PDB file of C-alpha atoms and ligand atoms in Angstrom:
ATOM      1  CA  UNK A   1       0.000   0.000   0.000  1.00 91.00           C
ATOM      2  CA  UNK A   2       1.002   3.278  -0.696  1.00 93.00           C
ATOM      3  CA  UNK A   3       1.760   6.497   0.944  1.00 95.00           C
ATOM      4  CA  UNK A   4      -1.611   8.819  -0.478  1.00 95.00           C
ATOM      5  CA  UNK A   5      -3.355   5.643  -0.047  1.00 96.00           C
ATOM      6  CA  UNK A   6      -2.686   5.094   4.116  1.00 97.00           C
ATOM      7  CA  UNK A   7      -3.174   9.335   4.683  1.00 97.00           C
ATOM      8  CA  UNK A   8      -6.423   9.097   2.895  1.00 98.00           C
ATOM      9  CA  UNK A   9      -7.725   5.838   5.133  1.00 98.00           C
ATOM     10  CA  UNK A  10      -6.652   7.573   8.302  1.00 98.00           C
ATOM     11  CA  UNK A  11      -8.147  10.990   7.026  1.00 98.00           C
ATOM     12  CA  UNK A  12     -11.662   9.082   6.361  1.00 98.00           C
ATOM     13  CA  UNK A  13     -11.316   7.579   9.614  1.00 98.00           C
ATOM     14  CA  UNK A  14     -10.621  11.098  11.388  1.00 98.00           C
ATOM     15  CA  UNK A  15     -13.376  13.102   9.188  1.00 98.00           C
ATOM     16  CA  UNK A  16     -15.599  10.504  10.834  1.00 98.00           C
ATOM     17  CA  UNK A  17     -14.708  10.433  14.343  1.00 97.00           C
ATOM     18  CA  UNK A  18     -12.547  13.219  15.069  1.00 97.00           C
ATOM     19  CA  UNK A  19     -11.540  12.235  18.688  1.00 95.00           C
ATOM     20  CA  UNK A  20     -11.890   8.443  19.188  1.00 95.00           C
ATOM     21  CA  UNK A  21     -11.294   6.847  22.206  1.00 91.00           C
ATOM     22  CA  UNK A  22     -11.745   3.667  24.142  1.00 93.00           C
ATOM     23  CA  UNK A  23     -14.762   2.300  25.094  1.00 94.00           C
ATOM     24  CA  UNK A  24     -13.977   1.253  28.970  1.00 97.00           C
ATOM     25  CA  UNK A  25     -14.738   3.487  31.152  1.00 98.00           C
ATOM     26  CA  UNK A  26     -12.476   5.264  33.421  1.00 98.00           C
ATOM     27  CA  UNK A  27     -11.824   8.233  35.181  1.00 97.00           C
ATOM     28  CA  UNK A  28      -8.495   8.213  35.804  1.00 98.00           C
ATOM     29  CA  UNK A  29      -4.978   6.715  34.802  1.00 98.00           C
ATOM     30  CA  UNK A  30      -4.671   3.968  37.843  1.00 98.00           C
ATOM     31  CA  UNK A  31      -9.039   3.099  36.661  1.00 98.00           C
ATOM     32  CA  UNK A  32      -7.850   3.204  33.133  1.00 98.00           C
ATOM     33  CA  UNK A  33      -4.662   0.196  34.065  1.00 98.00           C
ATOM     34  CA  UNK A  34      -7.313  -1.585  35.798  1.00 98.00           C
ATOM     35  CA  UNK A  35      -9.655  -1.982  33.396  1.00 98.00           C
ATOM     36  CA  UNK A  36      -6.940  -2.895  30.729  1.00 97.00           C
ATOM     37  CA  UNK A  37      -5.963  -5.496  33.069  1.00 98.00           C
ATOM     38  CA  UNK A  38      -9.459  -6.908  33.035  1.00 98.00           C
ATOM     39  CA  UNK A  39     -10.293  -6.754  29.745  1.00 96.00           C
ATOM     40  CA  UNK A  40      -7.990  -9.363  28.536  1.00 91.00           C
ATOM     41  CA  UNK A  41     -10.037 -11.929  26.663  1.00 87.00           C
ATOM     42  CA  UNK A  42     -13.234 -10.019  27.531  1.00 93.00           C
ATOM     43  CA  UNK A  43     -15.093  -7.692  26.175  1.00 94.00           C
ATOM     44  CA  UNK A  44     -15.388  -3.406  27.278  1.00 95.00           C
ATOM     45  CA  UNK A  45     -19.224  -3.845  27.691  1.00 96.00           C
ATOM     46  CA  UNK A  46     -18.318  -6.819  30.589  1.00 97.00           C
ATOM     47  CA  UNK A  47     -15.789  -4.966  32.151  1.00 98.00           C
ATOM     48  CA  UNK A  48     -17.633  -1.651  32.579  1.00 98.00           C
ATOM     49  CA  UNK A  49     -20.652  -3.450  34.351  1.00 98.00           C
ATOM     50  CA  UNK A  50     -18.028  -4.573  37.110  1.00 98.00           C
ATOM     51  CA  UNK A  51     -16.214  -1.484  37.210  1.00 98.00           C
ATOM     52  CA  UNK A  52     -19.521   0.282  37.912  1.00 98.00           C
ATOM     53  CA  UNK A  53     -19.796  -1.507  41.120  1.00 98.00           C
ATOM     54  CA  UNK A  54     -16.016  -1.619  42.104  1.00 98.00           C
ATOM     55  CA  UNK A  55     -14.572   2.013  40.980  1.00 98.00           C
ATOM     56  CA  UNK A  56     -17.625   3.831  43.289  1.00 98.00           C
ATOM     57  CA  UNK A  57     -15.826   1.736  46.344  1.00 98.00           C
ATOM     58  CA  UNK A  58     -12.205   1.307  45.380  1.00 98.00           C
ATOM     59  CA  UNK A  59     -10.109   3.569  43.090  1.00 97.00           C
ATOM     60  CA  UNK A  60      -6.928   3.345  44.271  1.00 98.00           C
ATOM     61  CA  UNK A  61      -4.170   1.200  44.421  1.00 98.00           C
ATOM     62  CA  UNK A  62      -4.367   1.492  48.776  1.00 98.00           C
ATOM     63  CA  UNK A  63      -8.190   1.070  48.307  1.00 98.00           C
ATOM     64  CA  UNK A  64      -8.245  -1.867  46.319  1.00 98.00           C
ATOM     65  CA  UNK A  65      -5.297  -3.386  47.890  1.00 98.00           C
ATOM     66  CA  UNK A  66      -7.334  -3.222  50.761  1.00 98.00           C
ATOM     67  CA  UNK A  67     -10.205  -4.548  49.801  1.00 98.00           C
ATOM     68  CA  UNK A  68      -8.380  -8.162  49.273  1.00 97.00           C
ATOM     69  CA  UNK A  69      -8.124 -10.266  47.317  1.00 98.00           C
ATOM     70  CA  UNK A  70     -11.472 -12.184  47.755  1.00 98.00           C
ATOM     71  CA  UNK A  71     -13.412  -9.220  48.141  1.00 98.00           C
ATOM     72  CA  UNK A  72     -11.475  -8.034  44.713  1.00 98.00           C
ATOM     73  CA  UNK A  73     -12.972 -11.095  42.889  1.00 98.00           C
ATOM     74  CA  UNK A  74     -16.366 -11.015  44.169  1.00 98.00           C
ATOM     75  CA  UNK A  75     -16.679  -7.528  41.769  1.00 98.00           C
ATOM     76  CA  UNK A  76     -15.014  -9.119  38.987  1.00 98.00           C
ATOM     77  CA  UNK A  77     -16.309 -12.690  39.126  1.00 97.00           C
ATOM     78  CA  UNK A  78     -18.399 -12.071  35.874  1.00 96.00           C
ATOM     79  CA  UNK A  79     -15.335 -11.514  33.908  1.00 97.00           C
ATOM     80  CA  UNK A  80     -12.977 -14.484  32.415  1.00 93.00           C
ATOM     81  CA  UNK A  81      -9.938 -15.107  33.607  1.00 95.00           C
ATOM     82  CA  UNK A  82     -11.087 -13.475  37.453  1.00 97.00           C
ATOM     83  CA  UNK A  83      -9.125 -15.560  39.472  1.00 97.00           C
ATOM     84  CA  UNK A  84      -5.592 -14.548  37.914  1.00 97.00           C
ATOM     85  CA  UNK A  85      -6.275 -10.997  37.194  1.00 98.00           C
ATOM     86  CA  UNK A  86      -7.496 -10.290  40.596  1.00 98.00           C
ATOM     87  CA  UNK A  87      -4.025 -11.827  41.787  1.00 98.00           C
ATOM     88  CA  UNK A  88      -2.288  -9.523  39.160  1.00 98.00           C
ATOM     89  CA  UNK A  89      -4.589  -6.429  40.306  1.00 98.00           C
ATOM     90  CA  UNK A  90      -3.881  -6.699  43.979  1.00 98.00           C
ATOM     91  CA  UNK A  91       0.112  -7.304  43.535  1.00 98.00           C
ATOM     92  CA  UNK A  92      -0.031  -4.260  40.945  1.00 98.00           C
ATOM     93  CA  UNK A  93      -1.816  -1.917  43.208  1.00 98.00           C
ATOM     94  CA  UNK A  94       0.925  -2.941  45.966  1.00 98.00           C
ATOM     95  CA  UNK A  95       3.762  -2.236  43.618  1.00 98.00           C
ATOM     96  CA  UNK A  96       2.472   1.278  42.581  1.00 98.00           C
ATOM     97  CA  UNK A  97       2.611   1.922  46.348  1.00 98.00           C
ATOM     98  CA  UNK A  98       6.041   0.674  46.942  1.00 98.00           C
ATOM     99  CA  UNK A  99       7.695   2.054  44.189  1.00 98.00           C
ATOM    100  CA  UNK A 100       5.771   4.958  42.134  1.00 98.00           C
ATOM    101  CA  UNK A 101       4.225   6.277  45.268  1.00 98.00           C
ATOM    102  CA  UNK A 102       0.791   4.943  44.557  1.00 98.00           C
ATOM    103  CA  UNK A 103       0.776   6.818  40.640  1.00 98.00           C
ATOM    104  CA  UNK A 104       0.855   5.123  37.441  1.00 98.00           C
ATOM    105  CA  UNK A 105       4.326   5.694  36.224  1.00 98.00           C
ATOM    106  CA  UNK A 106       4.347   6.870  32.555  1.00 98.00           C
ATOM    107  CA  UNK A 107       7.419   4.458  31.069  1.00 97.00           C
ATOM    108  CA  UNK A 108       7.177   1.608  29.493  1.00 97.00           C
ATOM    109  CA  UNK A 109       9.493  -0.627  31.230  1.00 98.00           C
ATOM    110  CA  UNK A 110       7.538   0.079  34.204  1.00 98.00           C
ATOM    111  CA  UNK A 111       4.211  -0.276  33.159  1.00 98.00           C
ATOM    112  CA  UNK A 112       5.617  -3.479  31.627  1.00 98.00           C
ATOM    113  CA  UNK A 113       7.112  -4.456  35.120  1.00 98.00           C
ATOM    114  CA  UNK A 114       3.757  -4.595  36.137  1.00 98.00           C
ATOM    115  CA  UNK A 115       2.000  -7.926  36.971  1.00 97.00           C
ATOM    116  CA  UNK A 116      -1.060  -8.487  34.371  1.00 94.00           C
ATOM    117  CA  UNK A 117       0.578  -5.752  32.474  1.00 97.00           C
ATOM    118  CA  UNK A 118       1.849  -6.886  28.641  1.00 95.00           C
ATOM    119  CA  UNK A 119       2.965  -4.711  25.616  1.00 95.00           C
ATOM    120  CA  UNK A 120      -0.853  -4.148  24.762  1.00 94.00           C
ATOM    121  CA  UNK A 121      -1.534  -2.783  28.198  1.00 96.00           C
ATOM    122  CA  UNK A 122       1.567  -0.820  28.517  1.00 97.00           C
ATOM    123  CA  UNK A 123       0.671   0.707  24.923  1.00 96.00           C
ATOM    124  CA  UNK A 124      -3.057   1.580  25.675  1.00 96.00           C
ATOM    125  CA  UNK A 125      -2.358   3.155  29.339  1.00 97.00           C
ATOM    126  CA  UNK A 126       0.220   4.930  27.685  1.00 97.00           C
ATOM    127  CA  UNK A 127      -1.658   6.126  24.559  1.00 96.00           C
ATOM    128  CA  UNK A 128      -5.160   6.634  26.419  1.00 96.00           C
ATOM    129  CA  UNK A 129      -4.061   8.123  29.637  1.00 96.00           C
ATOM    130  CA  UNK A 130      -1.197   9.664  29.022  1.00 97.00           C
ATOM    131  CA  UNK A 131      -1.286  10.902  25.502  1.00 95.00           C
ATOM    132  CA  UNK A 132       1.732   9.302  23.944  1.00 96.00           C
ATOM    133  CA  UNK A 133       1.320   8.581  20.201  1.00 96.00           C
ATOM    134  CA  UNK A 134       1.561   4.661  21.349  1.00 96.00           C
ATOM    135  CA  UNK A 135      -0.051   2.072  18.663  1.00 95.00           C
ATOM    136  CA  UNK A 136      -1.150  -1.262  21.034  1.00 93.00           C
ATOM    137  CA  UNK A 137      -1.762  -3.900  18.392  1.00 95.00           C
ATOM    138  CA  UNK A 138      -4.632  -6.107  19.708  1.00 92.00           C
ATOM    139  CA  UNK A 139      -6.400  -9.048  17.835  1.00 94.00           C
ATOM    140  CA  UNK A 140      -8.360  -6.303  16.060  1.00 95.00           C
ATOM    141  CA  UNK A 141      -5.897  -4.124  14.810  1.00 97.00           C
ATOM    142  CA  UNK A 142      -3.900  -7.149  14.090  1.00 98.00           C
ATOM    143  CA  UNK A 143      -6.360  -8.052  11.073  1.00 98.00           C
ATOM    144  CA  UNK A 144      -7.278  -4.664   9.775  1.00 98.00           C
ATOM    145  CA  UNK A 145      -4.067  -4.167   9.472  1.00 98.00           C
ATOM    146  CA  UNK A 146      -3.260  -7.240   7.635  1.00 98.00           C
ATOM    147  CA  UNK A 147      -6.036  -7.341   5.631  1.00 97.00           C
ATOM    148  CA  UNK A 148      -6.203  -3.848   4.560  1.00 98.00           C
ATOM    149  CA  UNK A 149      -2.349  -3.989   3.621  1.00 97.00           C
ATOM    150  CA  UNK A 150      -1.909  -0.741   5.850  1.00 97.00           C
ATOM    151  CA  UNK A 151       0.740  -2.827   7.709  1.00 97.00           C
ATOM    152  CA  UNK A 152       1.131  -6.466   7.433  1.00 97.00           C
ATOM    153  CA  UNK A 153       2.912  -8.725   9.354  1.00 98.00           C
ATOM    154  CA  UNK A 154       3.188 -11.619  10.784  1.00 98.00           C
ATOM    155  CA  UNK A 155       3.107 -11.254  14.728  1.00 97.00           C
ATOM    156  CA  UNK A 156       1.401  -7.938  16.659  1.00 96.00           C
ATOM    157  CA  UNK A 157       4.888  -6.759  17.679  1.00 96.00           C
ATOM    158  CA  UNK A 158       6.012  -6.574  13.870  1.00 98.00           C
ATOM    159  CA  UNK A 159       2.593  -5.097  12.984  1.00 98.00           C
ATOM    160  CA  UNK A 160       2.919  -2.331  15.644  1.00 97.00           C
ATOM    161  CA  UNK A 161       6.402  -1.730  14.494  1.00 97.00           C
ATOM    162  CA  UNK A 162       5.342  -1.301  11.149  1.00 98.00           C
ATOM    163  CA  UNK A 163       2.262   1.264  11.741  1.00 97.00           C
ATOM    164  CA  UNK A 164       4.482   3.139  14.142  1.00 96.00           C
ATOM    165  CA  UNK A 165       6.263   3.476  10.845  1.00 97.00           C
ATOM    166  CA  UNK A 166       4.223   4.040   8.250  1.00 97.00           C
ATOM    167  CA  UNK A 167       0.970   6.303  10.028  1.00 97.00           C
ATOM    168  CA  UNK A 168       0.997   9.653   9.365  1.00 96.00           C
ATOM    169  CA  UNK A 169       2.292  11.595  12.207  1.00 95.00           C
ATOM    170  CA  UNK A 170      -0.411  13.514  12.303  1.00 96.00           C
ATOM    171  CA  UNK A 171      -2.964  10.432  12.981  1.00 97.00           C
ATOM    172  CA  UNK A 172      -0.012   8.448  15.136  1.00 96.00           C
ATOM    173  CA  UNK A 173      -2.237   9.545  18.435  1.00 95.00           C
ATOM    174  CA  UNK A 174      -5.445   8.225  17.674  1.00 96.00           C
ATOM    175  CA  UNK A 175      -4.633   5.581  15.079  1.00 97.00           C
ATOM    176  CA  UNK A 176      -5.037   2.734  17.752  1.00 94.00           C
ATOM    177  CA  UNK A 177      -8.696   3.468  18.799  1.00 95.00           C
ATOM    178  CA  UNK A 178      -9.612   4.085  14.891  1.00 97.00           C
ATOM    179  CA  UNK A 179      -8.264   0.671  14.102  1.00 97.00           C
ATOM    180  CA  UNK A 180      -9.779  -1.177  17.002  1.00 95.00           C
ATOM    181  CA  UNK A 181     -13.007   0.611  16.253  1.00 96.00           C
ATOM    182  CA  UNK A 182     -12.687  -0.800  12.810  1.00 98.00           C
ATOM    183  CA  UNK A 183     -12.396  -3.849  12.983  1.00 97.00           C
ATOM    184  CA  UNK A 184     -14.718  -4.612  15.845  1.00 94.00           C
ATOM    185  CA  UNK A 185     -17.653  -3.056  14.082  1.00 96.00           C
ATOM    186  CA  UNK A 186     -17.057  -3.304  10.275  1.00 98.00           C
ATOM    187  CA  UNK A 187     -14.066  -5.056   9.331  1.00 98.00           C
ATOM    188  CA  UNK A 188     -15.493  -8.194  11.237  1.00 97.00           C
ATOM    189  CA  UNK A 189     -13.266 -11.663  11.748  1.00 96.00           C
ATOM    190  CA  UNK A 190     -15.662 -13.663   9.991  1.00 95.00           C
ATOM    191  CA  UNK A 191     -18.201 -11.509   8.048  1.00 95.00           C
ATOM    192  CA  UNK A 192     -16.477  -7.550   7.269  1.00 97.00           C
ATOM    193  CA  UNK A 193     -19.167  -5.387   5.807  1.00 98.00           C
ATOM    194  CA  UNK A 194     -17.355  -4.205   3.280  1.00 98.00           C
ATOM    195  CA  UNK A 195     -20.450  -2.882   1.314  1.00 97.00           C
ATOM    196  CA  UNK A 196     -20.627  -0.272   4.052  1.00 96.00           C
ATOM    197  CA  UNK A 197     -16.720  -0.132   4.512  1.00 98.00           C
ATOM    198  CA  UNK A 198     -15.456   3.386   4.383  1.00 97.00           C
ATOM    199  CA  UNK A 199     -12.550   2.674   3.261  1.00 98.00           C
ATOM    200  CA  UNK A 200     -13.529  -0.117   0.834  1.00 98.00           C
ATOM    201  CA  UNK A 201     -11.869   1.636  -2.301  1.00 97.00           C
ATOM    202  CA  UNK A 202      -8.622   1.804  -0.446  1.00 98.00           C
ATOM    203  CA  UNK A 203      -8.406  -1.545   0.914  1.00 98.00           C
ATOM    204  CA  UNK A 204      -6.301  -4.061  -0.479  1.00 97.00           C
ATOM    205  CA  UNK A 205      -7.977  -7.208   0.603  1.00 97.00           C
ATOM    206  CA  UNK A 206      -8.630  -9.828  -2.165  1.00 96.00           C
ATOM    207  CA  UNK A 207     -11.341 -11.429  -0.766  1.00 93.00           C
ATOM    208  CA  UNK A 208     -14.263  -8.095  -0.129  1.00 96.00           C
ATOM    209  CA  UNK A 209     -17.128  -9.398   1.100  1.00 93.00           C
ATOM    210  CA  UNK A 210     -19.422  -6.849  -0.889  1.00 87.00           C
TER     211      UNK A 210
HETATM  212  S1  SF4 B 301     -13.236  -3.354   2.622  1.00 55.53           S
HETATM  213 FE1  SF4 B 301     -13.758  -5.114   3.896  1.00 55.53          FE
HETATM  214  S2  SF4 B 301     -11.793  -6.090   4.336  1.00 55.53           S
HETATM  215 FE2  SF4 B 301     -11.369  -4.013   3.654  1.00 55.53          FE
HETATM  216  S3  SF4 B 301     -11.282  -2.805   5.537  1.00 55.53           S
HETATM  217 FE3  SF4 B 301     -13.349  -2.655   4.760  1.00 55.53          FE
HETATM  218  S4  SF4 B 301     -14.461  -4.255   5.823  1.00 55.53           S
HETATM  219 FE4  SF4 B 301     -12.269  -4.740   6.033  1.00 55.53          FE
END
């Protein structure tokens, strides 16, 4: 794909939505880690409906950490995965006590250092909350990239390396939540609806489903 070709899908993409952004909600950087954290393997919708009922009693990493462990998973029991990522979410929140005196530190390695905190979470905390132009490459992404020929590749580190290359500067900021957005409401896994694709005339994949 070519260079006109990539400014024009992101310009669509920002003519439509001019300020995308993520669909958990959150009111702050720690809420915004902690919902990443859950959201592994589950969907925004899932993890909002617990974080309705947890973030009005704990929001910080001393409230949560106090709350325990048990009481942790008995707010995120509907989510998959519970059992681990309330173990992760209690031994973060003690970290960011410890050692970033109870902040979210903006730096990668640290974020990283985190427990139940990958690449992807690192990316989005640091995109979302703190502003940095930041591309996480999630399942999502990961196709409409490929598929599109905006930037393939063949694992989501290579494809993130590759948009951080090749996106506009201009749309580096927001290109993560356009993507996502994308693909999780028209450029589908099984059935994209390319006949109302935006960017169908751009797209490179062989297969349209129009
Ligand atoms: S034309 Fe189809 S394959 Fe291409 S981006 Fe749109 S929905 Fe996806």
């Amino acid at each position: 794909m070519n260079k006109e070709k990539r400014w024009d899908i992101f310009y669509r993409w920002q003519s439509a939505n001019p300020k995308p952004t993520t669909e958990l909600n959150y009111d702050s950087a720690f809420e915004l880690l902690i919902a990443v954290i859950l959201s592994a393997q589950a969907t925004d919708k899932g993890v909002n409906k617990a974080t309705a009922k947890l973030f009005p009693v704990a929001n910080t990493p001393q409230a949560i950490f106090d709350l325990g462990v048990e009481t942790l998973k008995s707010y995120v029991r509907t989510i998959g995965l519970f059992n681990s990522k309330a173990e992760n979410i209690i031994k973060t929140c003690q970290i960011l006590m410890e050692k970033h005196g109870g902040e979210v530190p903006r730096d990668r390695a640290a974020l990283e250092a985190l427990p139940g905190v990958g690449r992807k979470t690192a990316n989005v905390v640091l995109n979302t909350a703190f502003g940095e132009p930041t591309i996480a490459v999630d399942t999502h992404i990961f196709r409409v990239a490929n598929r599109t020929g905006l930037a393939p590749g063949k694992t989501p580190l290579a494809v993130e390396n590759r948009l951080l290359k090749v996106v506009p500067n201009e749309f580096k900021q927001d290109a993560h939540h356009w993507m996502i957005l994308h693909g999780r409401y028209v450029c589908l896994a099984r059935s994209p609806r390319c006949a109302e694709c935006l960017i169908a005339d751009l797209c490179d994949y062989k297969n349209k489903n129009l």
